[in-house]
Amino acid sequence: MNIASRQSTDPEAAPTPLAERILDAFPSGSYALSALLRLLDIVESRSIPTAAVECLAQPRLLINPDFVAKHAQTPEKLLLLVMHELHHVLLGHTTLFPTVTPSQNFVFDTVINGVISRMFPDPEYTSFLTD
């Protein structure tokens, strides 16, 4: 999972079935859903191997549908994937640096995985990080 540096395109695009699955994966009343809707557009992209958020003032969540089909089939795993990427935005990782080095991204990912593992400690969620 990476932070991406890409240019935004069509902000008017209709939600895809994957975007709808992502929104449905969030528990009702979740602060994270509100943050997701405020901060990110969800864009399916096979140009990235997993998922990423852009290093832009208004980032998009880029998510590879093939990766989701293989590694995030359940709502719980999909939620953890999206929460991971959302935390890059919430923690300022998309605005701290114009580009992110692999070492910085590794540290960011480690911190985020620790945070979301504590938020969602049940195996149906954390198995996304261990499978």
mmCIF file of C-alpha atoms in Angstrom:
data_model
loop_
_atom_site.group_PDB
_atom_site.id
_atom_site.type_symbol
_atom_site.label_atom_id
_atom_site.label_comp_id
_atom_site.label_asym_id
_atom_site.label_seq_id
_atom_site.Cartn_x
_atom_site.Cartn_y
_atom_site.Cartn_z
ATOM 1 C CA MET A 1 0.000 0.000 0.000
ATOM 2 C CA ASN A 2 1.519 3.239 -1.128
ATOM 3 C CA ILE A 3 0.974 6.927 -1.150
ATOM 4 C CA ALA A 4 0.749 7.869 -4.825
ATOM 5 C CA SER A 5 1.694 11.039 -6.669
ATOM 6 C CA ARG A 6 -0.759 11.388 -9.552
ATOM 7 C CA GLN A 7 -2.916 14.028 -11.173
ATOM 8 C CA SER A 8 -6.660 14.000 -10.454
ATOM 9 C CA THR A 9 -9.046 13.575 -13.363
ATOM 10 C CA ASP A 10 -12.854 13.393 -13.569
ATOM 11 C CA PRO A 11 -14.299 14.296 -10.143
ATOM 12 C CA GLU A 12 -17.835 13.755 -11.499
ATOM 13 C CA ALA A 13 -17.436 10.009 -12.119
ATOM 14 C CA ALA A 14 -20.261 7.822 -10.799
ATOM 15 C CA PRO A 15 -19.488 5.388 -7.969
ATOM 16 C CA THR A 16 -18.337 1.983 -9.164
ATOM 17 C CA PRO A 17 -19.513 -1.303 -7.646
ATOM 18 C CA LEU A 18 -16.188 -1.457 -5.779
ATOM 19 C CA ALA A 19 -16.710 2.070 -4.413
ATOM 20 C CA GLU A 20 -20.174 1.038 -3.240
ATOM 21 C CA ARG A 21 -18.685 -2.050 -1.522
ATOM 22 C CA ILE A 22 -16.182 0.205 0.226
ATOM 23 C CA LEU A 23 -18.889 2.522 1.524
ATOM 24 C CA ASP A 24 -20.995 -0.450 2.644
ATOM 25 C CA ALA A 25 -18.029 -1.905 4.582
ATOM 26 C CA PHE A 26 -17.983 0.992 7.066
ATOM 27 C CA PRO A 27 -19.987 0.576 10.273
ATOM 28 C CA SER A 28 -22.896 3.020 10.455
ATOM 29 C CA GLY A 29 -22.059 6.192 12.329
ATOM 30 C CA SER A 30 -18.329 5.703 11.776
ATOM 31 C CA TYR A 31 -16.234 8.889 11.892
ATOM 32 C CA ALA A 32 -14.069 7.293 9.239
ATOM 33 C CA LEU A 33 -16.883 7.137 6.686
ATOM 34 C CA SER A 34 -17.514 10.848 7.086
ATOM 35 C CA ALA A 35 -13.790 11.540 6.695
ATOM 36 C CA LEU A 36 -13.565 9.278 3.666
ATOM 37 C CA LEU A 37 -16.433 11.019 1.910
ATOM 38 C CA ARG A 38 -14.996 14.470 2.686
ATOM 39 C CA LEU A 39 -11.423 13.718 1.720
ATOM 40 C CA LEU A 40 -11.313 11.156 -1.037
ATOM 41 C CA ASP A 41 -12.749 10.181 -4.369
ATOM 42 C CA ILE A 42 -12.602 6.426 -4.913
ATOM 43 C CA VAL A 43 -11.069 5.431 -8.255
ATOM 44 C CA GLU A 44 -10.484 1.896 -9.523
ATOM 45 C CA SER A 45 -7.067 1.652 -11.141
ATOM 46 C CA ARG A 46 -4.961 -1.209 -12.408
ATOM 47 C CA SER A 47 -1.988 1.154 -12.738
ATOM 48 C CA ILE A 48 -1.110 0.482 -9.084
ATOM 49 C CA PRO A 49 -0.530 -2.969 -7.575
ATOM 50 C CA THR A 50 -2.601 -2.558 -4.375
ATOM 51 C CA ALA A 51 -4.132 0.698 -3.144
ATOM 52 C CA ALA A 52 -2.824 4.230 -2.717
ATOM 53 C CA VAL A 53 -3.804 7.770 -1.900
ATOM 54 C CA GLU A 54 -2.438 10.652 -3.905
ATOM 55 C CA CYS A 55 -0.131 13.334 -2.532
ATOM 56 C CA LEU A 56 -2.479 16.165 -3.485
ATOM 57 C CA ALA A 57 -4.570 18.748 -1.633
ATOM 58 C CA GLN A 58 -7.665 16.758 -2.668
ATOM 59 C CA PRO A 59 -6.342 13.183 -2.912
ATOM 60 C CA ARG A 60 -8.102 10.272 -4.536
ATOM 61 C CA LEU A 61 -8.126 6.728 -3.240
ATOM 62 C CA LEU A 62 -6.751 4.586 -6.049
ATOM 63 C CA ILE A 63 -7.629 0.947 -5.560
ATOM 64 C CA ASN A 64 -6.793 -2.035 -7.739
ATOM 65 C CA PRO A 65 -9.937 -4.197 -8.123
ATOM 66 C CA ASP A 66 -7.820 -7.301 -8.796
ATOM 67 C CA PHE A 67 -5.991 -6.810 -5.485
ATOM 68 C CA VAL A 68 -9.322 -6.401 -3.686
ATOM 69 C CA ALA A 69 -10.714 -9.551 -5.327
ATOM 70 C CA LYS A 70 -7.688 -11.545 -4.173
ATOM 71 C CA HIS A 71 -6.909 -10.059 -0.734
ATOM 72 C CA ALA A 72 -9.953 -8.131 0.534
ATOM 73 C CA GLN A 73 -12.960 -10.263 -0.333
ATOM 74 C CA THR A 74 -14.788 -9.692 2.970
ATOM 75 C CA PRO A 75 -16.232 -6.373 4.172
ATOM 76 C CA GLU A 76 -13.889 -6.525 7.182
ATOM 77 C CA LYS A 77 -10.734 -6.893 5.086
ATOM 78 C CA LEU A 78 -11.911 -4.234 2.647
ATOM 79 C CA LEU A 79 -12.587 -1.890 5.553
ATOM 80 C CA LEU A 80 -9.084 -2.422 6.926
ATOM 81 C CA LEU A 81 -7.541 -1.745 3.508
ATOM 82 C CA VAL A 82 -9.484 1.493 3.108
ATOM 83 C CA MET A 83 -8.865 2.558 6.721
ATOM 84 C CA HIS A 84 -5.141 2.064 6.114
ATOM 85 C CA GLU A 85 -5.206 4.385 3.109
ATOM 86 C CA LEU A 86 -7.532 6.874 4.827
ATOM 87 C CA HIS A 87 -5.101 7.143 7.734
ATOM 88 C CA HIS A 88 -2.366 8.282 5.334
ATOM 89 C CA VAL A 89 -4.615 11.299 4.671
ATOM 90 C CA LEU A 90 -5.772 11.786 8.271
ATOM 91 C CA LEU A 91 -2.184 11.707 9.572
ATOM 92 C CA GLY A 92 -0.965 14.184 6.941
ATOM 93 C CA HIS A 93 1.227 11.766 5.019
ATOM 94 C CA THR A 94 -0.180 13.029 1.721
ATOM 95 C CA THR A 95 0.810 16.630 2.449
ATOM 96 C CA LEU A 96 4.045 16.357 4.469
ATOM 97 C CA PHE A 97 6.274 15.626 1.484
ATOM 98 C CA PRO A 98 5.925 16.256 -2.274
ATOM 99 C CA THR A 99 7.095 12.679 -2.827
ATOM 100 C CA VAL A 100 7.440 9.853 -0.340
ATOM 101 C CA THR A 101 10.472 7.573 -0.213
ATOM 102 C CA PRO A 102 10.060 3.814 0.232
ATOM 103 C CA SER A 103 11.589 4.134 3.722
ATOM 104 C CA GLN A 104 9.133 6.852 4.736
ATOM 105 C CA ASN A 105 6.224 4.836 3.368
ATOM 106 C CA PHE A 106 7.388 1.754 5.308
ATOM 107 C CA VAL A 107 7.404 3.757 8.545
ATOM 108 C CA PHE A 108 4.017 5.326 7.755
ATOM 109 C CA ASP A 109 2.559 1.879 6.996
ATOM 110 C CA THR A 110 3.940 0.385 10.206
ATOM 111 C CA VAL A 111 2.419 3.132 12.357
ATOM 112 C CA ILE A 112 -0.918 2.945 10.557
ATOM 113 C CA ASN A 113 -1.103 -0.842 10.786
ATOM 114 C CA GLY A 114 -0.513 -0.591 14.537
ATOM 115 C CA VAL A 115 -3.273 2.004 14.916
ATOM 116 C CA ILE A 116 -5.875 0.163 12.861
ATOM 117 C CA SER A 117 -5.019 -3.186 14.476
ATOM 118 C CA ARG A 118 -5.932 -1.640 17.822
ATOM 119 C CA MET A 119 -9.110 -0.112 16.369
ATOM 120 C CA PHE A 120 -10.192 -3.408 14.792
ATOM 121 C CA PRO A 121 -8.491 -6.181 16.827
ATOM 122 C CA ASP A 122 -10.767 -9.053 15.784
ATOM 123 C CA PRO A 123 -9.202 -11.680 13.491
ATOM 124 C CA GLU A 124 -11.714 -11.107 10.689
ATOM 125 C CA TYR A 125 -10.154 -7.629 10.334
ATOM 126 C CA THR A 126 -6.504 -8.208 11.225
ATOM 127 C CA SER A 127 -6.282 -11.238 8.955
ATOM 128 C CA PHE A 128 -6.008 -8.711 6.116
ATOM 129 C CA LEU A 129 -2.559 -7.822 7.481
ATOM 130 C CA THR A 130 -1.451 -11.404 8.082
ATOM 131 C CA ASP A 131 -2.933 -13.468 5.212
#
